[in-house]
PDB file of C-alpha atoms in Angstrom:
ATOM      1  CA  MET A1479     109.369 129.628 105.167  1.00 85.00           C
ATOM      2  CA  SER A1480     111.470 126.769 106.045  1.00 92.00           C
ATOM      3  CA  ALA A1481     109.886 123.354 105.207  1.00 96.00           C
ATOM      4  CA  VAL A1482     111.113 120.941 107.582  1.00 97.00           C
ATOM      5  CA  THR A1483     109.930 117.265 107.267  1.00 98.00           C
ATOM      6  CA  PHE A1484     110.735 115.042 110.556  1.00 98.00           C
ATOM      7  CA  TYR A1485     111.382 111.196 110.459  1.00 98.00           C
ATOM      8  CA  PHE A1486     111.096 110.069 113.655  1.00 98.00           C
ATOM      9  CA  ASP A1487     110.768 106.435 115.572  1.00 98.00           C
ATOM     10  CA  PRO A1488     108.401 106.979 118.798  1.00 97.00           C
ATOM     11  CA  ALA A1489     110.843 104.669 120.987  1.00 97.00           C
ATOM     12  CA  CYS A1490     114.108 106.754 120.246  1.00 96.00           C
ATOM     13  CA  PRO A1491     115.002 109.083 122.915  1.00 96.00           C
ATOM     14  CA  PHE A1492     117.199 110.992 120.527  1.00 96.00           C
ATOM     15  CA  ALA A1493     114.567 111.601 117.909  1.00 97.00           C
ATOM     16  CA  TRP A1494     112.232 113.164 120.975  1.00 98.00           C
ATOM     17  CA  ALA A1495     114.963 115.563 121.932  1.00 97.00           C
ATOM     18  CA  ALA A1496     115.261 116.983 118.525  1.00 98.00           C
ATOM     19  CA  SER A1497     111.519 117.023 117.874  1.00 98.00           C
ATOM     20  CA  ARG A1498     111.111 119.109 121.238  1.00 98.00           C
ATOM     21  CA  TRP A1499     114.074 121.334 120.013  1.00 98.00           C
ATOM     22  CA  LEU A1500     112.383 121.985 116.713  1.00 98.00           C
ATOM     23  CA  VAL A1501     108.878 122.371 117.861  1.00 97.00           C
ATOM     24  CA  ASN A1502     110.224 124.753 120.422  1.00 97.00           C
ATOM     25  CA  THR A1503     112.441 126.801 117.798  1.00 97.00           C
ATOM     26  CA  ALA A1504     109.348 126.864 115.480  1.00 97.00           C
ATOM     27  CA  GLN A1505     107.895 129.506 117.986  1.00 95.00           C
ATOM     28  CA  ARG A1506     110.639 131.987 117.069  1.00 95.00           C
ATOM     29  CA  ARG A1507     111.306 130.924 113.451  1.00 92.00           C
ATOM     30  CA  ASP A1508     109.216 130.528 110.178  1.00 92.00           C
ATOM     31  CA  ILE A1509     108.680 126.646 110.276  1.00 96.00           C
ATOM     32  CA  GLU A1510     106.545 124.259 108.786  1.00 96.00           C
ATOM     33  CA  ILE A1511     106.972 120.714 110.279  1.00 98.00           C
ATOM     34  CA  ASP A1512     105.613 117.724 108.429  1.00 98.00           C
ATOM     35  CA  TRP A1513     105.885 114.806 110.800  1.00 98.00           C
ATOM     36  CA  ARG A1514     106.484 111.194 109.112  1.00 98.00           C
ATOM     37  CA  GLN A1515     107.202 107.906 110.993  1.00 98.00           C
ATOM     38  CA  MET A1516     109.932 105.709 110.472  1.00 98.00           C
ATOM     39  CA  SER A1517     110.613 102.474 111.949  1.00 98.00           C
ATOM     40  CA  LEU A1518     113.880 101.262 113.993  1.00 96.00           C
ATOM     41  CA  ALA A1519     112.250  97.896 114.423  1.00 96.00           C
ATOM     42  CA  VAL A1520     112.330  97.632 110.511  1.00 97.00           C
ATOM     43  CA  LEU A1521     115.885  99.098 110.313  1.00 96.00           C
ATOM     44  CA  ASN A1522     117.309  96.711 112.582  1.00 93.00           C
ATOM     45  CA  GLU A1523     115.559  93.697 111.104  1.00 91.00           C
ATOM     46  CA  GLY A1524     117.685  90.749 110.430  1.00 85.00           C
ATOM     47  CA  THR A1525     120.959  92.006 112.731  1.00 86.00           C
ATOM     48  CA  ASP A1526     121.744  91.011 116.187  1.00 84.00           C
ATOM     49  CA  VAL A1527     120.341  93.988 118.443  1.00 80.00           C
ATOM     50  CA  PRO A1528     122.220  94.084 121.949  1.00 84.00           C
ATOM     51  CA  GLU A1529     119.834  92.911 124.931  1.00 81.00           C
ATOM     52  CA  GLN A1530     119.295  96.628 126.415  1.00 78.00           C
ATOM     53  CA  GLN A1531     118.043  97.532 123.017  1.00 84.00           C
ATOM     54  CA  ARG A1532     115.738  94.963 122.548  1.00 89.00           C
ATOM     55  CA  HIS A1533     112.737  96.495 124.512  1.00 89.00           C
ATOM     56  CA  HIS A1534     113.124 100.047 122.494  1.00 90.00           C
ATOM     57  CA  ILE A1535     112.878  97.675 119.399  1.00 94.00           C
ATOM     58  CA  GLU A1536     109.493  95.978 120.861  1.00 95.00           C
ATOM     59  CA  VAL A1537     108.591  99.486 121.778  1.00 96.00           C
ATOM     60  CA  SER A1538     109.166 100.519 118.135  1.00 97.00           C
ATOM     61  CA  GLN A1539     107.237  98.052 116.790  1.00 97.00           C
ATOM     62  CA  GLN A1540     103.951  98.371 118.967  1.00 98.00           C
ATOM     63  CA  LEU A1541     103.816 102.272 118.622  1.00 98.00           C
ATOM     64  CA  GLY A1542     104.665 102.022 114.846  1.00 98.00           C
ATOM     65  CA  ARG A1543     101.779  99.919 114.495  1.00 98.00           C
ATOM     66  CA  VAL A1544      99.277 102.441 116.320  1.00 98.00           C
ATOM     67  CA  LEU A1545     100.960 105.727 114.092  1.00 98.00           C
ATOM     68  CA  ALA A1546     100.175 103.658 111.114  1.00 98.00           C
ATOM     69  CA  ALA A1547      96.576 102.920 112.256  1.00 98.00           C
ATOM     70  CA  ALA A1548      96.346 106.417 113.296  1.00 98.00           C
ATOM     71  CA  HIS A1549      97.623 107.799 109.909  1.00 98.00           C
ATOM     72  CA  ASP A1550      95.206 105.176 108.249  1.00 97.00           C
ATOM     73  CA  ARG A1551      92.477 106.855 110.132  1.00 96.00           C
ATOM     74  CA  ALA A1552      93.114 110.795 110.120  1.00 97.00           C
ATOM     75  CA  GLY A1553      95.880 111.208 107.578  1.00 96.00           C
ATOM     76  CA  ASP A1554      99.115 113.291 108.220  1.00 95.00           C
ATOM     77  CA  SER A1555      97.707 115.595 110.586  1.00 96.00           C
ATOM     78  CA  ALA A1556      97.407 112.802 113.098  1.00 97.00           C
ATOM     79  CA  LEU A1557     100.855 112.047 113.506  1.00 98.00           C
ATOM     80  CA  GLY A1558     102.360 115.467 115.162  1.00 98.00           C
ATOM     81  CA  PRO A1559      99.815 115.461 117.908  1.00 98.00           C
ATOM     82  CA  LEU A1560      99.859 111.797 118.696  1.00 98.00           C
ATOM     83  CA  TYR A1561     103.954 111.502 118.667  1.00 98.00           C
ATOM     84  CA  THR A1562     103.772 114.666 121.156  1.00 98.00           C
ATOM     85  CA  ALA A1563     101.311 112.587 123.226  1.00 98.00           C
ATOM     86  CA  LEU A1564     103.040 109.367 123.126  1.00 98.00           C
ATOM     87  CA  GLY A1565     106.407 110.772 123.615  1.00 97.00           C
ATOM     88  CA  GLN A1566     105.403 112.963 126.771  1.00 97.00           C
ATOM     89  CA  ARG A1567     104.667 109.527 128.426  1.00 97.00           C
ATOM     90  CA  VAL A1568     107.372 107.307 127.093  1.00 97.00           C
ATOM     91  CA  HIS A1569     110.368 109.700 127.454  1.00 96.00           C
ATOM     92  CA  GLN A1570     109.272 112.442 129.907  1.00 95.00           C
ATOM     93  CA  GLN A1571     107.327 110.031 132.441  1.00 95.00           C
ATOM     94  CA  SER A1572     109.054 106.729 131.432  1.00 94.00           C
ATOM     95  CA  ALA A1573     105.587 105.156 131.246  1.00 96.00           C
ATOM     96  CA  ASP A1574     105.235 101.557 130.383  1.00 96.00           C
ATOM     97  CA  VAL A1575     103.574 101.084 126.891  1.00 97.00           C
ATOM     98  CA  THR A1576     100.360  99.669 127.673  1.00 97.00           C
ATOM     99  CA  ALA A1577      97.046  99.617 126.196  1.00 98.00           C
ATOM    100  CA  THR A1578      95.620 102.063 128.634  1.00 98.00           C
ATOM    101  CA  MET A1579      98.504 104.364 128.740  1.00 98.00           C
ATOM    102  CA  VAL A1580      98.476 104.378 124.575  1.00 98.00           C
ATOM    103  CA  ALA A1581      94.671 104.807 124.657  1.00 98.00           C
ATOM    104  CA  GLY A1582      95.036 108.159 126.991  1.00 98.00           C
ATOM    105  CA  ALA A1583      97.528 109.583 124.347  1.00 98.00           C
ATOM    106  CA  LEU A1584      94.935 108.651 121.772  1.00 98.00           C
ATOM    107  CA  ALA A1585      92.073 110.460 123.460  1.00 98.00           C
ATOM    108  CA  GLU A1586      94.496 113.543 124.403  1.00 98.00           C
ATOM    109  CA  SER A1587      95.181 113.674 120.333  1.00 97.00           C
ATOM    110  CA  GLY A1588      91.541 113.855 119.403  1.00 97.00           C
ATOM    111  CA  LEU A1589      91.760 110.119 118.168  1.00 98.00           C
ATOM    112  CA  ASP A1590      89.817 106.812 118.371  1.00 98.00           C
ATOM    113  CA  PRO A1591      91.097 105.596 121.791  1.00 98.00           C
ATOM    114  CA  GLN A1592      90.489 102.052 120.570  1.00 98.00           C
ATOM    115  CA  LEU A1593      92.992 102.348 118.319  1.00 98.00           C
ATOM    116  CA  ALA A1594      95.499 101.271 121.184  1.00 98.00           C
ATOM    117  CA  ASP A1595      94.133  97.461 120.239  1.00 97.00           C
ATOM    118  CA  CYS A1596      96.497  98.052 116.894  1.00 97.00           C
ATOM    119  CA  LEU A1597      99.798  97.643 119.264  1.00 97.00           C
ATOM    120  CA  ASP A1598      99.856  93.733 118.961  1.00 96.00           C
ATOM    121  CA  ASP A1599      98.006  93.918 115.376  1.00 95.00           C
ATOM    122  CA  SER A1600     100.555  92.866 112.721  1.00 95.00           C
ATOM    123  CA  THR A1601      98.014  93.692 110.127  1.00 96.00           C
ATOM    124  CA  TYR A1602      99.871  97.297 110.111  1.00 97.00           C
ATOM    125  CA  ASP A1603     103.181  96.273 109.848  1.00 97.00           C
ATOM    126  CA  SER A1604     103.221  96.638 106.088  1.00 97.00           C
ATOM    127  CA  ALA A1605     102.312 100.211 106.052  1.00 97.00           C
ATOM    128  CA  VAL A1606     105.054 100.705 108.901  1.00 98.00           C
ATOM    129  CA  ARG A1607     107.607  99.385 106.495  1.00 97.00           C
ATOM    130  CA  VAL A1608     106.295 101.389 103.562  1.00 98.00           C
ATOM    131  CA  ALA A1609     106.622 104.299 105.755  1.00 98.00           C
ATOM    132  CA  HIS A1610     110.233 103.491 106.876  1.00 98.00           C
ATOM    133  CA  GLN A1611     111.038 103.171 103.340  1.00 98.00           C
ATOM    134  CA  GLN A1612     109.907 106.465 102.310  1.00 98.00           C
ATOM    135  CA  SER A1613     112.570 107.992 105.095  1.00 98.00           C
ATOM    136  CA  GLN A1614     115.297 106.033 103.703  1.00 97.00           C
ATOM    137  CA  ASP A1615     114.563 106.964  99.994  1.00 97.00           C
ATOM    138  CA  SER A1616     114.698 110.492 101.234  1.00 96.00           C
ATOM    139  CA  LEU A1617     117.653 110.564 102.910  1.00 95.00           C
ATOM    140  CA  GLY A1618     119.298 108.149 100.172  1.00 94.00           C
ATOM    141  CA  ASP A1619     120.858 105.904 102.253  1.00 93.00           C
ATOM    142  CA  SER A1620     120.195 103.640 105.060  1.00 93.00           C
ATOM    143  CA  GLY A1621     119.980 106.089 108.573  1.00 93.00           C
ATOM    144  CA  GLY A1622     118.300 105.795 111.979  1.00 94.00           C
ATOM    145  CA  SER A1623     116.009 108.133 113.878  1.00 96.00           C
ATOM    146  CA  PRO A1624     115.816 111.195 113.481  1.00 97.00           C
ATOM    147  CA  ILE A1625     115.786 111.858 109.621  1.00 97.00           C
ATOM    148  CA  VAL A1626     115.466 115.875 109.040  1.00 97.00           C
ATOM    149  CA  CYS A1627     114.946 117.175 105.733  1.00 96.00           C
ATOM    150  CA  ILE A1628     115.136 121.241 105.387  1.00 96.00           C
ATOM    151  CA  ASN A1629     113.697 122.698 102.139  1.00 94.00           C
ATOM    152  CA  GLY A1630     114.160 119.168 100.735  1.00 94.00           C
ATOM    153  CA  GLN A1631     117.998 118.566 101.592  1.00 94.00           C
ATOM    154  CA  CYS A1632     117.892 115.356 104.254  1.00 95.00           C
ATOM    155  CA  PHE A1633     120.106 114.042 106.784  1.00 94.00           C
ATOM    156  CA  PHE A1634     120.520 111.826 109.675  1.00 95.00           C
ATOM    157  CA  GLY A1635     120.380 113.829 112.977  1.00 94.00           C
ATOM    158  CA  PRO A1636     120.569 116.101 114.653  1.00 95.00           C
ATOM    159  CA  VAL A1637     121.544 113.713 117.585  1.00 95.00           C
ATOM    160  CA  LEU A1638     120.983 115.449 120.737  1.00 95.00           C
ATOM    161  CA  THR A1639     122.138 114.649 124.074  1.00 92.00           C
ATOM    162  CA  ALA A1640     119.837 117.138 125.752  1.00 93.00           C
ATOM    163  CA  ILE A1641     116.878 119.686 124.733  1.00 95.00           C
ATOM    164  CA  PRO A1642     119.144 123.096 123.867  1.00 95.00           C
ATOM    165  CA  GLY A1643     117.601 126.335 125.287  1.00 95.00           C
ATOM    166  CA  ASP A1644     115.915 128.950 122.890  1.00 97.00           C
ATOM    167  CA  HIS A1645     119.188 130.599 122.153  1.00 97.00           C
ATOM    168  CA  ASP A1646     121.330 127.706 121.271  1.00 97.00           C
ATOM    169  CA  GLY A1647     118.443 125.954 119.726  1.00 97.00           C
ATOM    170  CA  ASP A1648     117.851 128.819 117.447  1.00 97.00           C
ATOM    171  CA  GLN A1649     121.758 129.066 116.431  1.00 97.00           C
ATOM    172  CA  LEU A1650     121.671 124.945 115.821  1.00 97.00           C
ATOM    173  CA  PHE A1651     118.792 125.516 113.433  1.00 96.00           C
ATOM    174  CA  ASP A1652     120.270 128.483 111.541  1.00 95.00           C
ATOM    175  CA  ALA A1653     123.499 126.478 111.227  1.00 96.00           C
ATOM    176  CA  LEU A1654     121.490 123.078 110.127  1.00 95.00           C
ATOM    177  CA  GLN A1655     119.740 125.596 107.623  1.00 94.00           C
ATOM    178  CA  THR A1656     123.071 126.624 106.193  1.00 95.00           C
ATOM    179  CA  LEU A1657     124.541 123.287 106.055  1.00 93.00           C
ATOM    180  CA  SER A1658     121.391 121.887 104.001  1.00 91.00           C
ATOM    181  CA  ALA A1659     121.667 124.552 101.281  1.00 91.00           C
ATOM    182  CA  THR A1660     125.740 123.579 101.155  1.00 92.00           C
ATOM    183  CA  SER A1661     125.593 121.065  98.093  1.00 88.00           C
ATOM    184  CA  ALA A1662     129.141 120.099  99.092  1.00 91.00           C
ATOM    185  CA  PHE A1663     128.600 118.995 102.931  1.00 89.00           C
ATOM    186  CA  ALA A1664     127.984 115.864 103.632  1.00 87.00           C
ATOM    187  CA  GLN A1665     128.583 114.620 107.453  1.00 87.00           C
ATOM    188  CA  LEU A1666     129.831 116.176 110.631  1.00 86.00           C
ATOM    189  CA  GLN A1667     129.931 113.910 113.686  1.00 87.00           C
ATOM    190  CA  ARG A1668     131.715 113.971 117.334  1.00 86.00           C
ATOM    191  CA  PRO A1669     131.332 111.297 120.311  1.00 86.00           C
ATOM    192  CA  HIS A1670     128.561 111.107 122.592  1.00 82.00           C
ATOM    193  CA  SER A1671     127.587 108.771 125.500  1.00 78.00           C
ATOM    194  CA  GLY A1672     124.355 107.302 126.548  1.00 78.00           C
ATOM    195  CA  PRO A1673     121.110 108.613 125.339  1.00 85.00           C
ATOM    196  CA  PRO A1674     119.646 112.015 126.281  1.00 89.00           C
ATOM    197  CA  THR A1675     117.746 112.622 129.719  1.00 78.00           C
ATOM    198  CA  PHE A1676     114.474 114.252 130.358  1.00 83.00           C
ATOM    199  CA  SER A1677     113.112 116.042 133.512  1.00 66.00           C
ATOM    200  CA  SER A1678     109.189 115.681 133.699  1.00 51.00           C
TER     201      SER A1678
END
């Protein structure tokens, strides 16, 4: 079995693409996924964020609070289902982040819909910060979303511009598993433009 820890920011479309690839691949590979939150809002504190990214940072902050509240209430097992329910709405349906939308995602995940009240509750900011720091400590550096650890070896990415099909997705996981087991491997990157797009 491959033990995978997936650190995600719920506002990040690249993390969503990678998460759906991983969930799909886990149907054909022996993979156990541990979902963990991180925060682009915390990562970008003190930086001059471009105007077009400020909305994502606000969504990161709001949904990060809800995830932290859900984790506080129901533990680790709450994060995966809630991330899926939120991601379907935010990324697949382009839904606005409102208390009503979040309450629906919470209810779908078997959680208390009233946790949607935490969207604007700064009480959970410290918990978000702690979760984010754990992602950075695991990576051993400052990195964005997603951060993936395969059998304890962590890296930033994969950054996907679309959700791969079954065959390509399986090959990608096998390649990443090989790279993660290669102690001399550090980085591989190629240019891309724009965030991924999703169909409903």
